[in-house]
Amino acid sequence: MRNFSHECRLPRFPLAASKRRTALLAAGAAVAALTLSACSSGGTSGGGNNTNFVTNSGGISTVDKGERRDAPKLDGKDLEGKALDLADYKGKVIVLNVWGSWCPPCRAEANYFAKVANETKGKDVQFIGINTRDPQTEPALQFEKDHNIPYPSFYDPSGKLMLRFEKGTLNPQSIPSTLVIDRDGKIAARSLRALSEDKLRKMVDPVIAEK
């Protein structure tokens, strides 16, 4: 069994960093100010704004079907520069995973995500990633190749997509984070830590079974 590390460091950049990297780091600092922690496998849920979600002992938060909130509009470019829009998958169960190539817990869970994505493809399930804090796409593309990732990821180096989630909803607050969005486009479940195959299935299977 793999041991998910609770420690992660952001990638280091050379002193002669480009202006583009400097801008990305500044944007990343703004995200951190909103409590988005870098590569943390911990985190707690709950809070104000009548969230109505419950966290079980495994760290997975869920919301009853009638009390769920809409997922935000997420659109942009994938790691190859192609347009990617969450709305194109409406009507499917969406598994949204926030990750970075520099993040050990992300690497620990990646093979499980690839396996479950392949095995649920025929059940109207779409996995989508949000790659963040990678200043260039090359390491992220190599990560996908190494782990045989079969689904696309948004390229979101500064974390702007994560800022679209409303406070009080099941929003991503750490890296990695995983959200399950139901067929109506509403957030059904969230985890703020790296997932084993068993825990990933426990998040996804109940939403697949909903009618």
Coordinates of N, CA and C in Angstrom, one line a residue:
M1 N 0.9 -1.2 0.0 CA 0.0 0.0 0.0 C 0.9 1.2 0.0
R2 N 0.5 2.2 -0.8 CA 1.3 3.4 -0.9 C 1.0 4.3 0.3
N3 N 2.1 5.0 0.7 CA 1.9 5.9 1.9 C 1.9 7.3 1.3
F4 N 0.7 8.0 1.4 CA 0.5 9.3 0.9 C 1.2 10.3 1.8
S5 N 2.1 11.0 1.2 CA 2.9 12.0 2.0 C 2.0 13.2 2.3
H6 N 2.2 13.8 3.5 CA 1.4 15.0 3.9 C 2.3 16.2 3.7
E7 N 3.5 16.0 3.1 CA 4.3 17.2 2.9 C 4.6 17.4 1.4
C8 N 4.6 18.6 1.0 CA 4.9 18.9 -0.4 C 5.5 20.3 -0.5
R9 N 6.4 20.4 -1.4 CA 7.0 21.7 -1.6 C 6.7 22.2 -3.0
L10 N 6.5 23.5 -3.1 CA 6.3 24.1 -4.4 C 7.6 24.0 -5.3
P11 N 7.5 24.0 -6.6 CA 8.7 23.9 -7.4 C 9.5 25.1 -7.3
R12 N 10.8 25.0 -7.3 CA 11.8 26.1 -7.2 C 12.1 26.6 -8.6
F13 N 12.3 27.9 -8.7 CA 12.6 28.5 -9.9 C 14.0 29.1 -9.9
P14 N 14.8 29.2 -11.0 CA 16.1 29.8 -11.0 C 16.0 31.3 -10.7
L15 N 17.1 31.9 -10.3 CA 17.1 33.3 -9.9 C 16.8 34.1 -11.2
A16 N 17.1 33.7 -12.3 CA 16.9 34.4 -13.5 C 15.5 34.0 -14.1
A17 N 14.5 34.1 -13.3 CA 13.2 33.7 -13.7 C 12.6 34.7 -14.7
S18 N 11.8 34.3 -15.6 CA 11.2 35.2 -16.6 C 10.1 36.0 -15.9
K19 N 9.7 37.0 -16.6 CA 8.6 37.9 -16.2 C 7.3 37.1 -16.0
R20 N 7.1 36.1 -16.9 CA 5.9 35.3 -16.9 C 5.9 34.5 -15.6
R21 N 7.0 33.9 -15.2 CA 7.0 33.1 -14.0 C 6.7 34.0 -12.8
T22 N 7.3 35.2 -12.8 CA 7.1 36.2 -11.7 C 5.6 36.5 -11.6
A23 N 4.9 36.7 -12.7 CA 3.5 37.0 -12.7 C 2.7 35.8 -12.1
L24 N 3.1 34.6 -12.5 CA 2.4 33.5 -12.0 C 2.6 33.3 -10.5
L25 N 3.8 33.6 -10.0 CA 4.0 33.5 -8.6 C 3.2 34.5 -7.8
A26 N 3.1 35.7 -8.4 CA 2.2 36.7 -7.7 C 0.8 36.3 -7.7
A27 N 0.3 35.7 -8.7 CA -1.1 35.2 -8.8 C -1.2 34.1 -7.8
G28 N -0.2 33.2 -7.7 CA -0.3 32.1 -6.8 C -0.3 32.6 -5.3
A29 N 0.3 33.7 -5.0 CA 0.3 34.2 -3.7 C -1.1 34.7 -3.3
A30 N -1.8 35.3 -4.3 CA -3.2 35.7 -4.1 C -4.1 34.5 -3.8
V31 N -3.9 33.4 -4.5 CA -4.6 32.2 -4.2 C -4.4 31.7 -2.8
A32 N -3.1 31.7 -2.4 CA -2.7 31.2 -1.1 C -3.4 32.1 0.0
A33 N -3.6 33.4 -0.3 CA -4.2 34.2 0.7 C -5.7 33.8 0.9
L34 N -6.3 33.1 0.0 CA -7.6 32.7 0.1 C -7.7 31.2 0.6
T35 N -6.6 30.8 1.4 CA -6.5 29.6 2.1 C -6.4 28.4 1.2
L36 N -6.0 28.5 0.0 CA -5.8 27.4 -0.9 C -4.3 26.9 -0.6
S37 N -4.2 25.8 0.1 CA -2.9 25.3 0.6 C -2.2 24.5 -0.5
A38 N -0.9 24.6 -0.5 CA -0.1 23.9 -1.6 C 0.1 22.5 -1.1
C39 N -0.4 21.6 -1.9 CA -0.2 20.2 -1.8 C -0.3 19.7 -0.4
S40 N -1.4 20.0 0.2 CA -1.8 19.5 1.6 C -2.8 18.4 1.4
S41 N -2.5 17.3 2.2 CA -3.5 16.2 2.1 C -4.4 16.2 3.3
G42 N -4.4 17.3 4.1 CA -5.3 17.5 5.2 C -6.4 18.4 4.8
G43 N -6.9 19.1 5.8 CA -8.0 20.1 5.6 C -9.3 19.6 6.2
T44 N -10.1 20.6 6.5 CA -11.4 20.4 7.1 C -12.5 21.0 6.3
S45 N -13.7 20.5 6.5 CA -14.8 21.1 5.8 C -15.8 21.6 6.8
G46 N -16.9 22.0 6.3 CA -17.9 22.7 7.2 C -17.8 24.2 7.0
G47 N -18.3 24.9 8.0 CA -18.3 26.4 7.9 C -19.6 27.0 7.8
G48 N -19.7 28.3 7.6 CA -20.9 29.0 7.5 C -21.6 28.9 6.2
N49 N -22.5 29.8 6.0 CA -23.3 29.9 4.8 C -24.2 28.7 4.5
N50 N -24.6 28.0 5.6 CA -25.6 27.0 5.4 C -25.1 25.9 4.4
T51 N -23.9 25.4 4.7 CA -23.3 24.5 3.7 C -24.1 23.2 3.5
N52 N -24.6 22.6 4.6 CA -25.4 21.4 4.5 C -24.6 20.2 4.1
F53 N -23.3 20.2 4.3 CA -22.6 19.0 3.9 C -22.0 18.3 5.1
V54 N -21.8 17.0 5.0 CA -21.3 16.2 6.1 C -20.0 15.5 5.7
T55 N -19.0 15.5 6.6 CA -17.8 14.8 6.3 C -17.7 13.6 7.1
N56 N -17.4 12.4 6.4 CA -17.3 11.2 7.1 C -15.8 11.0 7.7
S57 N -15.6 9.9 8.3 CA -14.3 9.6 9.0 C -13.2 9.5 7.9
G58 N -13.5 9.2 6.7 CA -12.5 9.1 5.6 C -12.1 10.4 5.0
G59 N -12.7 11.5 5.5 CA -12.4 12.9 5.0 C -13.2 13.2 3.7
I60 N -14.2 12.5 3.4 CA -15.0 12.8 2.2 C -16.3 13.5 2.6
S61 N -16.5 14.7 2.1 CA -17.7 15.5 2.3 C -18.8 15.2 1.3
T62 N -20.0 15.1 1.7 CA -21.1 14.8 0.8 C -22.3 15.7 1.1
V63 N -23.1 15.9 0.1 CA -24.3 16.7 0.2 C -25.5 16.0 -0.3
D64 N -26.6 16.0 0.4 CA -27.8 15.3 -0.1 C -28.3 16.0 -1.4
K65 N -28.9 15.2 -2.2 CA -29.2 15.6 -3.6 C -30.0 16.9 -3.6
G66 N -31.0 17.1 -2.8 CA -31.8 18.3 -2.8 C -31.2 19.5 -2.2
E67 N -30.0 19.4 -1.7 CA -29.3 20.6 -1.0 C -28.0 21.0 -1.7
R68 N -27.7 20.4 -2.8 CA -26.5 20.7 -3.5 C -26.4 22.1 -4.2
R69 N -25.2 22.6 -4.4 CA -25.1 23.9 -5.0 C -24.4 23.7 -6.4
D70 N -24.7 24.6 -7.3 CA -24.2 24.5 -8.7 C -22.7 24.6 -8.7
A71 N -22.0 23.8 -9.5 CA -20.6 24.0 -9.8 C -20.5 25.3 -10.6
P72 N -19.4 26.0 -10.5 CA -19.2 27.2 -11.2 C -18.9 26.9 -12.7
K73 N -18.9 27.9 -13.5 CA -18.5 27.7 -14.9 C -17.0 27.6 -15.0
L74 N -16.5 26.6 -15.5 CA -15.1 26.4 -15.7 C -14.8 26.2 -17.2
D75 N -14.0 27.1 -17.7 CA -13.6 27.0 -19.1 C -12.2 27.6 -19.3
G76 N -11.5 27.1 -20.3 CA -10.2 27.6 -20.5 C -9.5 26.7 -21.5
K77 N -8.2 26.5 -21.3 CA -7.4 25.7 -22.2 C -6.8 24.5 -21.5
D78 N -6.6 23.4 -22.3 CA -6.0 22.2 -21.7 C -4.5 22.3 -21.8
L79 N -3.8 21.3 -21.4 CA -2.4 21.3 -21.4 C -1.7 21.4 -22.8
E80 N -2.5 21.1 -23.8 CA -2.0 21.2 -25.2 C -2.5 22.5 -25.9
G81 N -3.2 23.3 -25.1 CA -3.7 24.6 -25.7 C -5.0 24.5 -26.3
K82 N -5.7 23.4 -26.2 CA -7.0 23.3 -26.8 C -8.1 23.8 -25.9
A83 N -9.2 24.2 -26.4 CA -10.3 24.7 -25.6 C -10.9 23.6 -24.8
L84 N -11.2 23.9 -23.5 CA -11.8 22.9 -22.6 C -12.9 23.6 -21.8
D85 N -14.1 23.0 -21.8 CA -15.2 23.7 -21.1 C -16.0 22.6 -20.3
L86 N -16.2 22.8 -19.1 CA -16.9 21.8 -18.2 C -18.4 21.7 -18.7
A87 N -18.9 22.7 -19.3 CA -20.3 22.7 -19.8 C -20.5 21.6 -20.9
D88 N -19.5 21.3 -21.6 CA -19.6 20.3 -22.7 C -19.9 18.9 -22.1
Y89 N -19.7 18.7 -20.8 CA -20.0 17.4 -20.3 C -21.2 17.4 -19.4
K90 N -22.1 18.4 -19.5 CA -23.3 18.4 -18.7 C -24.1 17.2 -19.0
G91 N -24.7 16.6 -18.0 CA -25.5 15.4 -18.1 C -24.7 14.1 -17.7
K92 N -23.4 14.3 -17.6 CA -22.5 13.2 -17.1 C -22.1 13.5 -15.6
V93 N -21.7 12.4 -14.9 CA -21.1 12.6 -13.7 C -19.6 13.0 -13.9
I94 N -19.2 14.1 -13.3 CA -17.9 14.7 -13.6 C -17.0 14.5 -12.3
V95 N -15.8 13.9 -12.5 CA -14.9 13.8 -11.4 C -13.8 14.9 -11.7
L96 N -13.7 15.9 -10.8 CA -12.8 17.0 -11.0 C -11.6 16.9 -10.0
N97 N -10.4 16.7 -10.6 CA -9.2 16.5 -9.7 C -8.2 17.6 -9.9
V98 N -7.9 18.3 -8.8 CA -6.9 19.4 -8.8 C -5.5 18.8 -8.5
W99 N -4.5 19.0 -9.3 CA -3.2 18.4 -9.1 C -2.1 19.2 -9.7
G100 N -0.9 18.9 -9.3 CA 0.3 19.5 -9.8 C 1.4 18.4 -10.0
S101 N 2.2 18.6 -11.0 CA 3.2 17.5 -11.3 C 4.3 17.5 -10.2
W102 N 4.4 18.6 -9.4 CA 5.4 18.7 -8.4 C 4.9 18.1 -7.0
C103 N 3.7 17.6 -7.0 CA 3.0 17.2 -5.7 C 3.1 15.7 -5.5
P104 N 3.8 15.2 -4.5 CA 3.9 13.8 -4.2 C 2.6 13.1 -4.0
P105 N 1.7 13.7 -3.2 CA 0.4 13.0 -3.1 C -0.4 12.9 -4.4
C106 N -0.2 13.8 -5.3 CA -0.8 13.8 -6.6 C -0.3 12.6 -7.4
R107 N 1.0 12.4 -7.3 CA 1.6 11.3 -8.0 C 1.1 9.9 -7.4
A108 N 1.0 9.9 -6.0 CA 0.5 8.7 -5.4 C -0.8 8.2 -5.8
E109 N -1.7 9.2 -6.1 CA -3.1 8.8 -6.4 C -3.4 8.7 -7.9
A110 N -2.4 9.2 -8.8 CA -2.6 9.3 -10.2 C -3.0 8.0 -10.9
N111 N -2.3 6.9 -10.5 CA -2.7 5.6 -11.2 C -4.1 5.1 -10.9
Y112 N -4.5 5.4 -9.6 CA -5.9 5.1 -9.3 C -6.9 5.8 -10.1
F113 N -6.6 7.1 -10.3 CA -7.6 8.0 -11.1 C -7.6 7.5 -12.5
A114 N -6.5 7.1 -13.1 CA -6.4 6.6 -14.5 C -7.2 5.3 -14.6
K115 N -7.1 4.4 -13.6 CA -7.8 3.2 -13.6 C -9.3 3.3 -13.5
V116 N -9.7 4.1 -12.6 CA -11.2 4.3 -12.4 C -11.8 5.1 -13.5
A117 N -11.0 6.0 -14.1 CA -11.5 6.8 -15.2 C -11.8 5.8 -16.4
N118 N -10.9 4.9 -16.6 CA -11.1 4.0 -17.7 C -12.2 3.0 -17.5
E119 N -12.4 2.6 -16.2 CA -13.4 1.6 -15.9 C -14.8 2.2 -15.8
T120 N -14.9 3.5 -15.7 CA -16.3 4.1 -15.5 C -16.7 4.9 -16.8
K121 N -15.8 4.8 -17.8 CA -16.1 5.6 -19.0 C -17.4 5.2 -19.7
G122 N -17.8 4.0 -19.6 CA -19.1 3.5 -20.2 C -20.3 3.8 -19.3
K123 N -20.1 4.5 -18.2 CA -21.2 4.8 -17.2 C -21.5 6.3 -17.2
D124 N -21.2 7.0 -18.3 CA -21.4 8.4 -18.4 C -20.7 9.2 -17.3
V125 N -19.5 8.8 -17.1 CA -18.6 9.5 -16.2 C -17.4 10.1 -16.9
Q126 N -17.2 11.4 -16.6 CA -16.0 12.1 -17.3 C -15.1 12.6 -16.2
F127 N -13.9 12.2 -16.2 CA -12.8 12.7 -15.4 C -12.2 13.9 -16.0
I128 N -11.9 15.0 -15.3 CA -11.3 16.2 -15.8 C -10.3 16.7 -14.7
G129 N -9.1 17.1 -15.1 CA -8.2 17.6 -14.1 C -8.1 19.1 -14.2
I130 N -7.6 19.7 -13.1 CA -7.1 21.1 -13.1 C -5.7 21.1 -12.6
N131 N -4.8 21.3 -13.6 CA -3.4 21.3 -13.3 C -3.0 22.7 -12.8
T132 N -2.4 22.8 -11.6 CA -2.1 24.2 -11.1 C -0.7 24.2 -10.5
R133 N -0.1 25.4 -10.5 CA 1.2 25.8 -9.9 C 2.3 25.2 -10.8
D134 N 2.0 24.7 -12.0 CA 3.1 24.3 -12.9 C 3.3 25.5 -13.8
P135 N 4.5 26.2 -13.8 CA 4.7 27.4 -14.6 C 4.8 27.1 -16.1
Q136 N 5.1 25.8 -16.4 CA 5.1 25.4 -17.8 C 4.4 24.1 -18.0
T137 N 3.9 23.8 -19.2 CA 3.1 22.6 -19.4 C 3.9 21.3 -19.5
E138 N 5.2 21.4 -19.8 CA 6.0 20.2 -20.1 C 6.0 19.2 -18.9
P139 N 6.3 19.6 -17.7 CA 6.2 18.7 -16.6 C 4.9 18.0 -16.4
A140 N 3.8 18.8 -16.6 CA 2.5 18.3 -16.5 C 2.1 17.3 -17.5
L141 N 2.6 17.5 -18.8 CA 2.3 16.6 -19.9 C 3.1 15.3 -19.6
Q142 N 4.3 15.4 -19.1 CA 5.1 14.2 -18.7 C 4.5 13.4 -17.6
F143 N 3.9 14.1 -16.6 CA 3.1 13.5 -15.6 C 2.0 12.6 -16.1
E144 N 1.2 13.2 -17.0 CA 0.1 12.5 -17.7 C 0.6 11.3 -18.4
K145 N 1.7 11.4 -19.1 CA 2.3 10.3 -19.9 C 2.8 9.2 -18.9
D146 N 3.5 9.6 -17.8 CA 4.0 8.6 -16.9 C 2.9 7.8 -16.2
H147 N 1.7 8.4 -16.0 CA 0.6 7.7 -15.3 C -0.5 7.3 -16.2
N148 N -0.3 7.4 -17.5 CA -1.3 7.0 -18.5 C -2.7 7.6 -18.2
I149 N -2.7 8.9 -18.0 CA -3.9 9.7 -17.7 C -4.7 9.8 -19.0
P150 N -6.0 9.3 -19.0 CA -6.7 9.2 -20.2 C -7.7 10.4 -20.4
Y151 N -7.6 11.4 -19.6 CA -8.6 12.5 -19.6 C -7.9 13.8 -19.7
P152 N -8.6 14.9 -20.1 CA -7.9 16.2 -20.2 C -7.9 16.9 -18.9
S153 N -7.0 17.9 -18.8 CA -6.9 18.8 -17.7 C -6.8 20.2 -18.1
F154 N -7.5 21.1 -17.4 CA -7.3 22.5 -17.5 C -5.9 22.9 -17.1
Y155 N -5.3 23.8 -17.9 CA -4.0 24.3 -17.5 C -4.3 25.6 -16.7
D156 N -4.1 25.6 -15.4 CA -4.5 26.7 -14.5 C -3.3 27.1 -13.6
P157 N -2.2 27.6 -14.1 CA -1.0 27.7 -13.3 C -1.1 28.6 -12.1
S158 N -2.0 29.6 -12.2 CA -2.2 30.6 -11.1 C -3.4 30.3 -10.2
G159 N -4.1 29.2 -10.5 CA -5.2 28.9 -9.6 C -6.5 29.7 -9.8
K160 N -6.6 30.4 -10.9 CA -7.8 31.3 -11.1 C -9.1 30.5 -11.2
L161 N -9.1 29.3 -11.7 CA -10.3 28.5 -11.9 C -10.8 28.1 -10.5
M162 N -10.0 27.8 -9.5 CA -10.4 27.5 -8.2 C -11.1 28.6 -7.5
L163 N -10.7 29.8 -7.8 CA -11.3 31.0 -7.2 C -12.8 31.2 -7.7
R164 N -13.2 30.5 -8.7 CA -14.6 30.6 -9.2 C -15.6 29.9 -8.3
F165 N -15.1 29.0 -7.4 CA -16.0 28.3 -6.5 C -16.5 29.3 -5.4
E166 N -17.8 29.3 -5.1 CA -18.3 30.2 -4.1 C -17.9 29.7 -2.7
K167 N -17.7 30.7 -1.8 CA -17.5 30.3 -0.4 C -18.8 29.7 0.1
G168 N -18.6 28.7 1.0 CA -19.7 28.0 1.6 C -20.1 26.8 0.8
T169 N -19.5 26.6 -0.4 CA -19.8 25.4 -1.2 C -18.6 24.4 -0.9
L170 N -18.8 23.2 -1.5 CA -17.7 22.2 -1.4 C -16.6 22.6 -2.5
N171 N -15.7 23.5 -2.0 CA -14.7 24.0 -3.0 C -13.4 23.4 -2.7
P172 N -12.5 23.4 -3.7 CA -11.2 22.8 -3.6 C -10.3 23.8 -2.7
Q173 N -9.8 23.2 -1.6 CA -9.0 24.0 -0.7 C -7.6 23.5 -0.5
S174 N -7.2 22.5 -1.2 CA -5.9 21.9 -1.1 C -5.5 21.3 -2.4
I175 N -4.2 20.9 -2.5 CA -3.7 20.2 -3.7 C -3.1 18.9 -3.2
P176 N -3.6 17.7 -3.5 CA -4.8 17.5 -4.4 C -6.1 17.7 -3.7
S177 N -7.1 18.0 -4.5 CA -8.5 18.0 -4.1 C -9.3 17.3 -5.2
T178 N -10.4 16.7 -4.8 CA -11.3 16.0 -5.8 C -12.7 16.4 -5.5
L179 N -13.4 16.7 -6.6 CA -14.9 17.0 -6.5 C -15.6 16.1 -7.4
V180 N -16.8 15.6 -7.0 CA -17.7 14.9 -7.8 C -18.9 15.8 -8.1
I181 N -19.2 16.0 -9.4 CA -20.3 16.8 -9.8 C -21.4 15.9 -10.4
D182 N -22.6 16.1 -10.0 CA -23.7 15.2 -10.5 C -24.1 15.5 -11.9
R183 N -25.1 14.8 -12.4 CA -25.6 14.9 -13.7 C -26.3 16.3 -14.0
D184 N -26.7 16.9 -12.9 CA -27.4 18.2 -13.0 C -26.4 19.4 -12.8
G185 N -25.1 19.1 -12.8 CA -24.1 20.1 -12.6 C -23.9 20.6 -11.2
K186 N -24.3 19.9 -10.2 CA -24.2 20.3 -8.8 C -23.1 19.5 -8.1
I187 N -22.5 20.1 -7.1 CA -21.4 19.5 -6.4 C -21.9 18.5 -5.4
A188 N -21.6 17.2 -5.5 CA -22.1 16.2 -4.7 C -21.2 15.7 -3.6
A189 N -19.9 15.8 -3.9 CA -18.9 15.3 -2.9 C -17.6 16.0 -3.1
R190 N -16.7 15.9 -2.0 CA -15.4 16.5 -2.1 C -14.4 15.8 -1.2
S191 N -13.2 15.7 -1.6 CA -12.1 15.2 -0.7 C -11.0 16.2 -0.8
L192 N -10.3 16.4 0.3 CA -9.2 17.4 0.3 C -7.9 16.6 0.6
R193 N -7.8 15.4 0.2 CA -6.6 14.6 0.4 C -6.4 13.6 -0.7
A194 N -5.2 13.0 -0.9 CA -5.0 12.0 -1.9 C -5.9 10.8 -1.6
L195 N -6.4 10.2 -2.7 CA -7.4 9.1 -2.6 C -6.8 7.8 -3.1
S196 N -7.1 6.7 -2.3 CA -6.9 5.4 -2.8 C -8.0 5.0 -3.8
E197 N -7.8 3.9 -4.5 CA -8.8 3.5 -5.5 C -10.2 3.3 -4.8
D198 N -10.1 2.6 -3.6 CA -11.3 2.3 -2.8 C -12.1 3.6 -2.4
K199 N -11.3 4.6 -1.9 CA -12.0 5.8 -1.5 C -12.5 6.6 -2.7
L200 N -11.8 6.6 -3.8 CA -12.3 7.3 -5.0 C -13.6 6.6 -5.5
R201 N -13.7 5.3 -5.5 CA -14.9 4.7 -5.9 C -16.1 5.0 -4.9
K202 N -15.8 5.1 -3.6 CA -16.8 5.4 -2.6 C -17.3 6.8 -2.8
M203 N -16.6 7.7 -3.4 CA -17.0 9.0 -3.8 C -17.9 9.0 -5.0
V204 N -17.5 8.3 -6.0 CA -18.1 8.3 -7.3 C -19.3 7.4 -7.5
D205 N -19.2 6.2 -7.0 CA -20.2 5.2 -7.2 C -21.6 5.6 -6.8
P206 N -21.8 6.2 -5.6 CA -23.2 6.7 -5.2 C -23.8 7.7 -6.1
V207 N -22.9 8.5 -6.7 CA -23.4 9.6 -7.6 C -23.8 8.9 -9.0
I208 N -23.0 8.0 -9.4 CA -23.3 7.2 -10.6 C -24.7 6.5 -10.5
A209 N -24.9 6.0 -9.3 CA -26.2 5.2 -9.0 C -27.4 6.1 -9.0
E210 N -27.3 7.4 -8.8 CA -28.4 8.2 -8.7 C -29.2 8.3 -10.0
K211 N -30.5 8.4 -9.9 CA -31.4 8.5 -11.0 C -32.2 9.9 -11.0

